[in-house]
Amino acid sequence: MIHSELNVTNKNNKYIHMKKLFLFIGALLFSTLFYGKSIGLNLFLFSVITLTVLYVNNKDDFRNKRILLYSSLYLVTGLSVFFHDSLVAIIANFVAFFTLIGLLSEHKSSIYVNWLNGLYTTIAGFFHRNFSFNEATQEVEPKKEIDYLHLFKIIFIPSIIVIVFIGLYQNGNPLFSKIIESIDLGFINIQWLLFAGLGYYLFSNIHKPIEVEPATELDLKTGNSLNKTEGFSIPKLKQENQLGIILISMLNALIVLFLITDITFLITNDDVRASVFSSQVHSGINALIASIVIAIIILLYVFRGDINFYKENKILKRLAFIWIILNVILVLSIATKNSQYIYYFGLTYKRIGVLAYLTLSVVGLITTLLKIDQIKNIWYLLRLNTKAAFVVLIIASTVNWDYHITNYNFNYAKSMDFNYLIDLSNNNTFLLKEQAESKGLANDSIMLINKKYRKYVYELRTNSWQELQYDNLKLDKK
Amino acid sequence: MIALIVFALFFIGLMTFVIIRISISCLFWASKNPKDKQSVFKACFPYYIIILFAICLAFIIKFDKNEIVVYYFSIVYFLTLFIWRSELKSSPKKNKSFAVEPNHPKLP
């Protein structure tokens, strides 16, 4: 009995030491990867290290399919940063990181609560664990004793002995001596060590994810379905139903009229003048986007409560469905205008942003339809739509936008703003160089391209291994 | 000159400490049950530390990752954790025993 208890204690101690060792190695790698370096291969390697630390400390959780999926998405965003060092990819990597950590803290919570939990764990996980209150024992959980002497022994004694032996072997073998002399540890300084301390703190925070209890509990308690309230009153609902039918009927009539005129305009004006089109798109799209948001808000207001359980709400529901479908057609008409604008004046981030926004609007409209049809609450909408936004962000992070913008504008657009392409990130530099060589561009343009190319090649050549990008490999092939 | 710098540093440190201390105390004063420090910790600490972290990060970015600014706000962050820690450690000890006190001790 005593033997088995001793074995368990020994195993626990071993596990704690192993864990500490992992965190320590993680911290050193963190500083090696990021101290004084720009983003590149290091973010992907950091993703791999984070996943290793999380896996070692939460093995059981990694049997969950959702966690495996989110881990893969996290790695994909890390790879995206390596392939094209874009801001979207970096943001997506951070969001995926917080989502994964949050998911590990609570598997069943909504994605926005995962973000909150992930952020909280990253910022103050270690502190929270040391001061969390155990409900069962009614006292603050005591901090586990750390055997600093042992920790000192396992780190410093082997290090000193290894250094002594290196000194001995160096004298015995000239080749070995040459290898040892080529190792440069000049990068380690006080700031590097402080940075490693930051890494250790970060890994200590995230290795066992925690949750913001009030928010997580509230989220777990809140279901997706809408319930009938105690103040259910048929006369009141009859009035609400009438108001809803009149309002949505009028809005339906208005949107039908608008769509007829809009589609007529799109069909009859094959070759639209630039000035007309520009004003159409800039003033029109913003207004239409706002109208879609207002449409969703109106529907949420009308179907906010007991009207969902009123037996004679079928006409209202049908009108709402028609309005949603008409709004989807409106989105398609905006998308067509935006596409025509892109065709005439080229692709830009703003125009891609409009398309992304329209995609999210369609998702919002469809989920509103589902909410009304299946009598769901507003939390259902929020949960689905935040998930959709997350998916759109991850997909967007995998695309090298600067390359595609440049490629489209050179090869397909009727006109383009050359200075805009020059101002884009370095992701389009090689393509610009190719275009300069194959197409007859103005001398000024070629000069600008060559200047950008030389600067970028210099940057790539001076990149350390931590800052490596996919373009480094391309450069080596050339 | 050195005395002036030391005084300035001391003053800045003191002001920082006072501001953080007051902001944390405000949370306890505003809570329904200020003596139940654990419930205040659970309810307020996560949001407090996330907001503080965001403010520190915003200043660091605003000042273009200037070394002094990075060190100052790192100190602010860890000082905040330290103050929360001392606040929680000072919480009154709860009765560890769950045994119910007899209402009628003199009954046979």
Coordinates of C-alpha atoms in Angstrom, one line a residue:
Chain A
M1 CA 0.0 0.0 0.0
I2 CA 2.7 2.4 1.1
H3 CA 4.8 1.3 -1.9
S4 CA 2.0 2.0 -4.3
E5 CA 1.5 5.5 -2.8
L6 CA 5.2 6.2 -3.0
N7 CA 5.2 5.1 -6.7
V8 CA 2.3 7.5 -7.4
T9 CA 4.1 10.3 -5.6
N10 CA 7.3 9.6 -7.6
K11 CA 5.4 9.5 -10.8
N12 CA 3.7 12.8 -10.0
N13 CA 7.1 14.4 -9.1
K14 CA 8.6 13.0 -12.4
Y15 CA 5.6 14.4 -14.3
I16 CA 6.0 17.8 -12.6
H17 CA 9.7 17.9 -13.4
M18 CA 9.0 16.8 -17.0
K19 CA 6.4 19.6 -17.3
K20 CA 8.8 22.2 -15.9
L21 CA 11.5 21.0 -18.3
F22 CA 9.2 21.3 -21.3
L23 CA 8.2 24.8 -20.2
F24 CA 11.9 25.7 -19.8
I25 CA 12.8 24.4 -23.2
G26 CA 9.8 26.1 -24.6
A27 CA 10.9 29.4 -23.1
L28 CA 14.4 29.1 -24.5
L29 CA 13.0 28.3 -27.9
F30 CA 10.6 31.2 -27.7
S31 CA 13.4 33.6 -27.1
T32 CA 15.5 32.0 -29.9
L33 CA 12.6 32.3 -32.3
F34 CA 11.4 35.8 -31.6
Y35 CA 14.1 37.9 -29.9
G36 CA 14.9 40.7 -32.4
K37 CA 13.4 38.8 -35.3
S38 CA 10.6 39.7 -37.7
I39 CA 7.8 37.3 -38.4
G40 CA 8.4 34.3 -40.7
L41 CA 9.1 30.6 -40.2
N42 CA 9.3 31.4 -36.4
L43 CA 5.5 31.8 -36.0
F44 CA 4.9 28.4 -37.6
L45 CA 7.5 26.8 -35.3
F46 CA 6.0 28.6 -32.3
S47 CA 2.6 27.0 -33.3
V48 CA 4.2 23.6 -33.3
I49 CA 5.9 24.2 -29.9
T50 CA 2.6 25.5 -28.5
L51 CA 0.7 22.4 -29.7
T52 CA 3.4 20.2 -28.2
V53 CA 3.2 21.9 -24.8
L54 CA -0.6 21.7 -24.9
Y55 CA -0.6 18.1 -26.0
V56 CA 1.9 17.1 -23.2
N57 CA -0.3 18.7 -20.6
N58 CA -3.8 17.9 -21.9
K59 CA -3.4 14.5 -23.6
D60 CA -7.0 13.4 -22.9
D61 CA -8.4 16.6 -24.5
F62 CA -6.6 15.9 -27.7
R63 CA -8.9 12.9 -28.3
N64 CA -11.7 15.3 -29.0
K65 CA -12.3 15.8 -32.7
R66 CA -13.1 19.5 -32.4
I67 CA -9.7 20.1 -30.7
L68 CA -7.9 18.2 -33.4
L69 CA -9.7 20.3 -36.0
Y70 CA -8.9 23.6 -34.3
S71 CA -5.3 22.4 -33.8
S72 CA -5.0 21.8 -37.6
L73 CA -6.5 25.2 -38.3
Y74 CA -3.9 26.7 -36.0
L75 CA -1.1 25.0 -37.9
V76 CA -2.7 26.0 -41.2
T77 CA -2.6 29.7 -40.2
G78 CA 1.0 29.2 -39.1
L79 CA 1.9 27.8 -42.5
S80 CA 0.1 30.6 -44.2
V81 CA 2.3 33.1 -42.3
F82 CA 5.3 31.2 -43.7
F83 CA 4.0 31.1 -47.2
H84 CA 2.9 34.7 -47.4
D85 CA 3.8 36.9 -44.5
S86 CA 0.5 38.8 -44.6
L87 CA -1.3 40.7 -41.8
V88 CA -4.5 38.7 -42.3
A89 CA -2.5 35.4 -41.8
I90 CA -0.9 36.8 -38.6
I91 CA -4.2 37.9 -37.2
A92 CA -5.8 34.6 -38.1
N93 CA -2.9 32.8 -36.4
F94 CA -3.5 34.8 -33.2
V95 CA -7.3 34.2 -33.3
A96 CA -6.8 30.5 -34.0
F97 CA -4.4 30.3 -31.0
F98 CA -6.9 31.9 -28.6
T99 CA -9.7 29.7 -30.0
L100 CA -7.7 26.5 -29.4
I101 CA -6.7 27.5 -25.9
G102 CA -10.3 28.5 -25.1
L103 CA -11.6 25.3 -26.5
L104 CA -9.2 23.3 -24.3
S105 CA -10.5 25.1 -21.2
E106 CA -14.1 24.3 -22.0
H107 CA -15.1 22.0 -24.9
K108 CA -18.8 23.0 -25.0
S109 CA -18.7 26.7 -24.9
S110 CA -19.4 29.1 -27.8
I111 CA -16.5 30.4 -30.0
Y112 CA -16.6 33.9 -28.6
V113 CA -16.3 32.5 -25.0
N114 CA -13.4 30.5 -26.3
W115 CA -11.8 33.7 -27.4
L116 CA -12.3 35.2 -24.0
N117 CA -11.0 32.2 -22.2
G118 CA -8.1 31.9 -24.6
L119 CA -7.2 35.5 -24.0
Y120 CA -7.6 35.3 -20.3
T121 CA -5.5 32.1 -20.1
T122 CA -2.7 33.7 -22.2
I123 CA -2.6 36.8 -20.0
A124 CA -3.1 35.5 -16.5
G125 CA -3.5 31.7 -16.5
F126 CA -0.7 31.0 -14.1
F127 CA -1.9 33.7 -11.6
H128 CA -5.5 32.4 -11.7
R129 CA -4.4 28.8 -11.1
N130 CA -2.5 29.9 -8.0
F131 CA -5.4 31.9 -6.5
S132 CA -8.4 30.0 -7.7
F133 CA -10.9 29.0 -5.0
N134 CA -11.7 25.4 -4.5
E135 CA -15.5 25.2 -3.9
A136 CA -15.2 21.8 -2.4
T137 CA -12.7 22.6 0.3
Q138 CA -13.8 26.2 0.7
E139 CA -10.3 27.5 0.6
V140 CA -7.7 28.9 -1.7
E141 CA -5.8 26.0 -3.4
P142 CA -2.3 25.9 -1.8
K143 CA 0.6 26.5 -4.1
K144 CA 2.6 23.4 -4.7
E145 CA 6.1 23.4 -3.2
I146 CA 8.7 23.8 -5.9
D147 CA 12.0 22.1 -5.1
Y148 CA 14.2 24.9 -6.4
L149 CA 17.4 23.2 -5.2
H150 CA 16.5 20.1 -7.2
L151 CA 15.7 22.3 -10.2
F152 CA 19.0 24.0 -9.9
K153 CA 20.8 20.7 -9.6
I154 CA 19.2 19.2 -12.7
I155 CA 19.9 22.2 -14.8
F156 CA 23.3 23.4 -13.7
I157 CA 25.2 20.3 -12.6
P158 CA 24.8 18.5 -15.9
S159 CA 25.5 21.8 -17.8
I160 CA 28.8 22.4 -15.9
I161 CA 29.9 18.8 -16.3
V162 CA 29.1 18.8 -20.0
I163 CA 31.0 22.1 -20.5
V164 CA 34.1 20.5 -18.7
F165 CA 33.9 17.5 -21.0
I166 CA 33.6 19.7 -24.1
G167 CA 36.8 21.4 -23.0
L168 CA 38.5 18.1 -22.6
Y169 CA 37.3 16.6 -25.9
Q170 CA 38.2 19.9 -27.7
N171 CA 41.9 19.2 -27.0
G172 CA 41.6 15.6 -28.2
N173 CA 40.0 16.1 -31.6
P174 CA 40.7 19.1 -34.0
L175 CA 37.5 18.5 -36.0
F176 CA 35.4 18.5 -32.8
S177 CA 37.2 21.6 -31.7
K178 CA 36.4 23.4 -35.0
I179 CA 32.7 22.5 -34.6
I180 CA 32.6 23.8 -31.0
E181 CA 34.4 27.0 -32.0
S182 CA 31.8 27.6 -34.8
I183 CA 28.9 27.7 -32.3
D184 CA 28.2 31.3 -31.6
L185 CA 26.2 32.1 -28.4
G186 CA 26.8 35.8 -28.7
F187 CA 23.1 36.4 -29.2
I188 CA 22.4 35.7 -25.5
N189 CA 22.3 38.8 -23.4
I190 CA 20.2 40.2 -20.5
Q191 CA 17.3 41.2 -22.8
W192 CA 17.4 37.8 -24.5
L193 CA 17.1 36.2 -21.0
L194 CA 14.2 38.5 -20.1
F195 CA 12.5 37.6 -23.3
A196 CA 13.0 33.9 -22.4
G197 CA 11.4 34.7 -19.1
L198 CA 8.4 36.1 -20.9
G199 CA 8.3 32.9 -22.9
Y200 CA 8.3 30.9 -19.8
Y201 CA 5.5 33.0 -18.3
L202 CA 3.5 32.6 -21.6
F203 CA 3.9 28.8 -21.6
S204 CA 3.2 28.6 -17.8
N205 CA -0.1 30.5 -18.5
I206 CA -1.3 28.4 -21.4
H207 CA -0.1 24.8 -20.6
K208 CA -3.3 24.2 -18.5
P209 CA -6.0 26.4 -19.9
I210 CA -8.5 28.1 -17.5
E211 CA -11.8 29.8 -18.0
V212 CA -13.5 33.0 -17.1
E213 CA -16.0 31.2 -14.8
P214 CA -19.0 33.6 -14.8
A215 CA -19.0 34.1 -18.6
T216 CA -18.5 30.3 -19.3
E217 CA -21.1 29.2 -16.8
L218 CA -23.6 31.7 -18.3
D219 CA -22.8 30.5 -21.8
L220 CA -23.2 26.8 -20.9
K221 CA -26.5 27.5 -19.2
T222 CA -27.8 29.5 -22.2
G223 CA -29.4 27.2 -24.8
N224 CA -30.2 28.0 -28.4
S225 CA -34.0 27.7 -28.2
L226 CA -36.5 30.4 -27.5
N227 CA -39.1 29.7 -24.7
K228 CA -42.6 31.0 -24.2
T229 CA -42.7 33.7 -21.6
E230 CA -45.2 34.0 -18.7
G231 CA -46.7 37.2 -20.2
F232 CA -48.0 35.3 -23.2
S233 CA -51.1 37.3 -24.2
I234 CA -53.1 36.6 -27.4
P235 CA -54.6 40.1 -27.9
K236 CA -51.2 41.7 -27.5
L237 CA -49.7 39.3 -30.0
K238 CA -52.5 39.8 -32.4
Q239 CA -51.6 43.5 -32.5
E240 CA -47.9 42.8 -32.8
N241 CA -48.6 40.3 -35.7
Q242 CA -50.7 42.9 -37.5
L243 CA -47.9 45.5 -37.1
G244 CA -45.3 43.0 -38.3
I245 CA -47.4 42.0 -41.4
I246 CA -47.9 45.6 -42.4
L247 CA -44.3 46.6 -41.8
I248 CA -42.7 43.6 -43.6
S249 CA -45.2 43.8 -46.5
M250 CA -44.3 47.4 -47.2
L251 CA -40.6 46.6 -46.9
N252 CA -41.1 43.7 -49.3
A253 CA -42.9 46.0 -51.8
L254 CA -40.1 48.5 -51.5
I255 CA -37.3 46.1 -52.0
V256 CA -39.1 44.5 -55.0
L257 CA -39.4 48.0 -56.6
F258 CA -35.7 48.7 -55.8
L259 CA -34.5 45.4 -57.2
I260 CA -36.5 45.8 -60.5
T261 CA -34.9 49.3 -61.1
D262 CA -31.5 48.0 -60.0
I263 CA -31.5 45.0 -62.2
T264 CA -32.8 47.1 -65.1
F265 CA -29.9 49.5 -64.6
L266 CA -27.4 46.6 -64.5
I267 CA -28.7 45.0 -67.7
T268 CA -29.2 48.1 -69.8
N269 CA -25.9 49.8 -68.9
D270 CA -23.3 47.5 -70.5
D271 CA -20.5 50.0 -70.6
V272 CA -20.9 52.3 -67.7
R273 CA -19.0 55.5 -67.4
A274 CA -16.4 55.6 -64.7
S275 CA -17.7 58.6 -62.9
V276 CA -21.3 57.2 -62.8
F277 CA -20.1 53.8 -61.7
S278 CA -17.7 55.1 -59.0
S279 CA -20.4 57.2 -57.4
Q280 CA -22.9 54.3 -57.7
V281 CA -20.6 51.9 -56.0
H282 CA -19.2 54.2 -53.3
S283 CA -22.5 55.8 -52.1
G284 CA -24.7 52.9 -53.1
I285 CA -22.9 50.0 -51.6
N286 CA -22.5 51.5 -48.2
A287 CA -26.2 52.4 -48.0
L288 CA -27.2 48.9 -49.2
I289 CA -24.9 47.2 -46.7
A290 CA -26.5 49.3 -43.9
S291 CA -29.9 48.3 -45.2
I292 CA -29.1 44.6 -44.9
V293 CA -27.9 45.0 -41.3
I294 CA -31.1 47.0 -40.4
A295 CA -33.2 44.3 -42.1
I296 CA -31.7 41.7 -39.8
I297 CA -32.2 43.9 -36.8
I298 CA -35.9 44.5 -37.7
L299 CA -36.5 40.8 -38.1
L300 CA -34.8 40.0 -34.8
Y301 CA -37.0 42.7 -33.2
V302 CA -40.2 41.4 -34.7
F303 CA -39.4 37.7 -33.8
R304 CA -37.9 38.5 -30.5
G305 CA -40.4 36.8 -28.2
D306 CA -43.8 35.2 -27.9
I307 CA -44.8 36.0 -31.5
N308 CA -42.8 32.9 -32.4
F309 CA -45.4 30.8 -30.5
Y310 CA -48.5 32.6 -31.8
K311 CA -50.5 30.2 -33.9
E312 CA -51.5 32.7 -36.6
N313 CA -48.0 34.0 -37.4
K314 CA -47.7 31.9 -40.6
I315 CA -48.3 34.9 -42.9
L316 CA -45.8 37.0 -41.0
K317 CA -43.2 34.2 -41.2
R318 CA -43.7 33.8 -44.9
L319 CA -43.4 37.5 -45.4
A320 CA -40.2 37.5 -43.4
F321 CA -38.8 34.6 -45.4
I322 CA -39.6 36.4 -48.7
W323 CA -37.9 39.5 -47.3
I324 CA -34.8 37.5 -46.4
I325 CA -34.7 36.0 -49.9
L326 CA -35.1 39.4 -51.5
N327 CA -32.3 40.7 -49.3
V328 CA -30.1 37.8 -50.5
I329 CA -31.0 38.9 -54.1
L330 CA -30.0 42.5 -53.1
V331 CA -26.7 41.2 -51.9
L332 CA -26.2 39.4 -55.2
S333 CA -26.9 42.6 -57.0
I334 CA -24.4 44.5 -54.9
A335 CA -21.9 41.7 -55.5
T336 CA -22.5 42.1 -59.3
K337 CA -21.9 45.8 -59.1
N338 CA -18.7 45.3 -57.1
S339 CA -17.5 42.7 -59.5
Q340 CA -18.1 45.0 -62.4
Y341 CA -16.3 47.7 -60.6
I342 CA -13.4 45.3 -60.0
Y343 CA -13.4 44.4 -63.7
Y344 CA -13.2 48.0 -64.8
F345 CA -10.9 49.5 -62.2
G346 CA -9.0 46.5 -60.8
L347 CA -8.9 44.5 -57.6
T348 CA -8.2 46.2 -54.3
Y349 CA -8.3 45.3 -50.6
K350 CA -11.4 47.5 -50.1
R351 CA -13.3 45.7 -52.9
I352 CA -12.3 42.3 -51.6
G353 CA -13.5 43.5 -48.2
V354 CA -16.9 44.3 -49.7
L355 CA -17.1 40.8 -51.0
A356 CA -16.1 39.3 -47.7
Y357 CA -18.7 41.5 -46.0
L358 CA -21.4 40.4 -48.5
T359 CA -20.5 36.7 -47.8
L360 CA -21.0 37.3 -44.1
S361 CA -24.3 39.2 -44.8
V362 CA -25.6 36.2 -46.8
V363 CA -24.6 33.9 -43.8
G364 CA -26.3 36.4 -41.5
L365 CA -29.5 36.4 -43.5
I366 CA -29.6 32.6 -43.8
T367 CA -29.0 32.1 -40.1
T368 CA -31.8 34.7 -39.4
L369 CA -34.1 32.6 -41.6
L370 CA -33.1 29.4 -39.6
K371 CA -33.6 31.3 -36.4
I372 CA -37.2 32.3 -37.3
D373 CA -38.0 28.9 -38.8
Q374 CA -36.7 26.8 -35.9
I375 CA -37.7 29.3 -33.1
K376 CA -34.1 29.9 -31.9
N377 CA -32.9 32.8 -29.7
I378 CA -30.4 35.6 -30.5
W379 CA -27.5 33.6 -28.9
Y380 CA -28.0 31.0 -31.6
L381 CA -27.5 33.7 -34.2
L382 CA -24.4 35.1 -32.4
R383 CA -22.9 31.6 -32.1
L384 CA -23.4 30.6 -35.7
N385 CA -22.3 34.0 -37.1
T386 CA -19.1 34.3 -35.0
K387 CA -18.2 30.8 -36.2
A388 CA -18.8 31.9 -39.8
A389 CA -16.7 35.0 -39.3
F390 CA -13.9 32.7 -37.9
V391 CA -14.1 30.4 -40.9
V392 CA -14.0 33.3 -43.3
L393 CA -10.9 34.7 -41.5
I394 CA -9.1 31.3 -41.7
I395 CA -10.0 30.9 -45.4
A396 CA -8.9 34.5 -46.1
S397 CA -5.6 33.9 -44.3
T398 CA -4.7 31.1 -46.7
V399 CA -4.9 33.3 -49.8
N400 CA -1.9 35.4 -51.0
W401 CA -4.1 38.4 -51.7
D402 CA -1.3 40.8 -52.8
Y403 CA -0.2 38.2 -55.5
H404 CA -3.8 37.7 -56.7
I405 CA -4.6 41.5 -56.7
T406 CA -1.5 42.1 -58.8
N407 CA -2.1 39.2 -61.1
Y408 CA -5.7 40.1 -61.7
N409 CA -5.0 43.8 -62.3
F410 CA -2.2 43.1 -64.8
N411 CA -4.0 40.4 -66.7
Y412 CA -7.8 40.9 -66.5
A413 CA -8.7 44.3 -65.3
K414 CA -9.5 47.0 -67.9
S415 CA -7.6 49.6 -66.0
M416 CA -5.5 49.8 -62.8
D417 CA -3.7 52.0 -60.3
F418 CA 0.0 51.0 -60.7
N419 CA 1.1 53.0 -57.6
Y420 CA -1.4 50.9 -55.5
L421 CA 0.3 47.7 -56.6
I422 CA 3.8 49.1 -55.8
D423 CA 2.5 50.1 -52.3
L424 CA 1.3 46.6 -51.6
S425 CA 3.4 44.2 -49.4
N426 CA 6.4 42.3 -50.8
N427 CA 4.2 39.3 -51.6
N428 CA 3.7 40.7 -55.2
T429 CA 7.4 41.6 -55.8
F430 CA 8.4 38.6 -57.9
L431 CA 5.2 38.8 -59.9
L432 CA 5.8 42.5 -60.6
K433 CA 9.4 41.7 -61.7
E434 CA 8.0 39.0 -64.1
Q435 CA 5.5 41.5 -65.5
A436 CA 8.2 44.1 -65.9
E437 CA 10.2 41.7 -67.9
S438 CA 7.4 40.3 -70.1
K439 CA 5.2 43.4 -70.6
G440 CA 6.0 46.7 -72.1
L441 CA 5.7 49.0 -69.1
A442 CA 6.7 52.6 -68.8
N443 CA 10.3 53.3 -67.8
D444 CA 9.2 54.9 -64.5
S445 CA 7.2 51.9 -63.6
I446 CA 10.1 49.5 -64.4
M447 CA 12.3 51.6 -62.2
L448 CA 9.9 51.4 -59.3
I449 CA 9.6 47.7 -59.7
N450 CA 13.3 47.2 -59.8
K451 CA 13.8 49.3 -56.7
K452 CA 11.2 47.3 -54.8
Y453 CA 12.7 44.0 -56.1
R454 CA 16.2 44.9 -55.1
K455 CA 15.1 45.9 -51.6
Y456 CA 13.1 42.8 -51.2
V457 CA 15.9 40.5 -52.4
Y458 CA 18.2 42.2 -50.0
E459 CA 15.7 41.6 -47.1
L460 CA 15.4 37.9 -48.1
R461 CA 19.1 37.4 -48.3
T462 CA 19.6 39.0 -44.9
N463 CA 16.8 36.9 -43.3
S464 CA 18.0 34.7 -40.4
W465 CA 16.6 31.1 -40.3
Q466 CA 13.9 32.3 -37.9
E467 CA 12.6 34.8 -40.4
L468 CA 12.7 32.5 -43.5
Q469 CA 9.8 32.8 -45.8
Y470 CA 8.6 30.7 -48.8
D471 CA 10.0 33.4 -51.1
N472 CA 13.5 32.5 -49.7
L473 CA 13.1 29.1 -51.3
K474 CA 11.9 30.6 -54.6
L475 CA 14.9 32.9 -54.5
D476 CA 17.3 30.0 -54.1
K477 CA 15.8 28.2 -57.1
K478 CA 16.4 31.3 -59.3
Chain B
M1 CA 20.6 65.6 -10.9
I2 CA 20.7 61.9 -9.8
A3 CA 18.7 62.8 -6.7
L4 CA 16.1 64.5 -9.0
I5 CA 15.9 61.4 -11.2
V6 CA 15.6 59.1 -8.2
F7 CA 12.9 61.3 -6.8
A8 CA 11.0 61.4 -10.2
L9 CA 11.3 57.6 -10.4
F10 CA 10.0 57.2 -6.9
F11 CA 7.2 59.6 -7.6
I12 CA 6.1 57.8 -10.8
G13 CA 6.3 54.5 -9.0
L14 CA 4.2 55.7 -6.1
M15 CA 1.6 57.3 -8.4
T16 CA 1.4 54.1 -10.4
F17 CA 1.0 52.0 -7.3
V18 CA -1.7 54.3 -5.9
I19 CA -3.7 54.4 -9.2
I20 CA -3.6 50.6 -9.5
R21 CA -4.4 50.1 -5.8
I22 CA -7.4 52.5 -6.0
S23 CA -8.7 50.9 -9.2
I24 CA -8.6 47.4 -7.6
S25 CA -10.2 48.8 -4.4
C26 CA -13.0 50.3 -6.4
L27 CA -13.9 46.9 -7.7
F28 CA -14.2 45.6 -4.1
W29 CA -16.2 48.7 -3.0
A30 CA -18.5 48.4 -5.9
S31 CA -19.2 44.7 -5.3
K32 CA -22.3 43.6 -3.4
N33 CA -20.2 41.6 -0.9
P34 CA -16.8 43.2 -0.6
K35 CA -15.7 40.8 2.0
D36 CA -16.1 37.8 -0.2
K37 CA -12.9 38.4 -2.0
Q38 CA -13.0 35.2 -4.0
S39 CA -16.3 36.1 -5.6
V40 CA -14.9 39.5 -6.6
F41 CA -11.8 37.8 -7.9
K42 CA -13.9 35.5 -10.1
A43 CA -16.2 38.1 -11.3
C44 CA -13.9 41.0 -11.9
F45 CA -10.3 39.9 -12.2
P46 CA -10.5 38.4 -15.7
Y47 CA -12.0 41.5 -17.3
Y48 CA -9.8 43.8 -15.2
I49 CA -6.6 42.1 -16.3
I50 CA -7.7 41.8 -19.9
I51 CA -8.5 45.5 -20.1
L52 CA -5.2 46.4 -18.3
F53 CA -3.2 44.2 -20.6
A54 CA -4.9 45.8 -23.6
I55 CA -4.1 49.3 -22.3
C56 CA -0.5 48.4 -21.7
L57 CA -0.1 46.8 -25.1
A58 CA -1.8 49.9 -26.8
F59 CA 0.8 52.2 -25.1
I60 CA 3.7 49.9 -26.0
I61 CA 2.6 49.9 -29.7
K62 CA 1.8 53.7 -29.6
F63 CA 5.4 54.4 -28.4
D64 CA 6.8 52.1 -31.1
K65 CA 8.0 49.5 -28.6
N66 CA 10.4 51.9 -26.9
E67 CA 12.4 50.0 -24.4
I68 CA 11.6 52.2 -21.4
V69 CA 7.9 52.1 -22.2
V70 CA 8.0 48.2 -22.5
Y71 CA 9.8 48.0 -19.1
Y72 CA 7.4 50.5 -17.4
F73 CA 4.2 48.7 -18.6
S74 CA 5.7 45.3 -17.8
I75 CA 6.2 46.6 -14.3
V76 CA 2.7 48.0 -14.2
Y77 CA 1.3 44.5 -15.3
F78 CA 3.3 42.5 -12.7
L79 CA 2.6 45.1 -10.0
T80 CA -1.1 44.7 -10.6
L81 CA -0.8 41.0 -10.2
F82 CA 1.2 41.5 -7.0
I83 CA -1.5 43.8 -5.6
W84 CA -4.3 41.4 -6.5
R85 CA -2.3 38.7 -4.8
S86 CA -1.8 40.6 -1.6
E87 CA -5.5 41.5 -1.7
L88 CA -6.5 37.9 -2.0
K89 CA -4.0 36.7 0.6
S90 CA -5.4 39.1 3.1
S91 CA -8.9 37.6 2.8
P92 CA -10.3 36.5 6.1
K93 CA -9.9 32.8 6.9
K94 CA -13.0 30.8 6.5
N95 CA -14.2 28.2 8.9
K96 CA -12.7 25.0 7.6
S97 CA -15.0 22.8 9.6
F98 CA -18.3 21.8 8.0
A99 CA -19.7 20.4 11.2
V100 CA -23.1 21.8 12.2
E101 CA -23.1 23.6 15.5
P102 CA -25.6 22.0 17.9
N103 CA -28.5 24.3 18.4
H104 CA -29.5 22.8 21.8
P105 CA -26.3 21.7 23.5
K106 CA -28.0 21.1 26.8
L107 CA -30.5 18.6 25.6
P108 CA -30.0 15.1 27.0

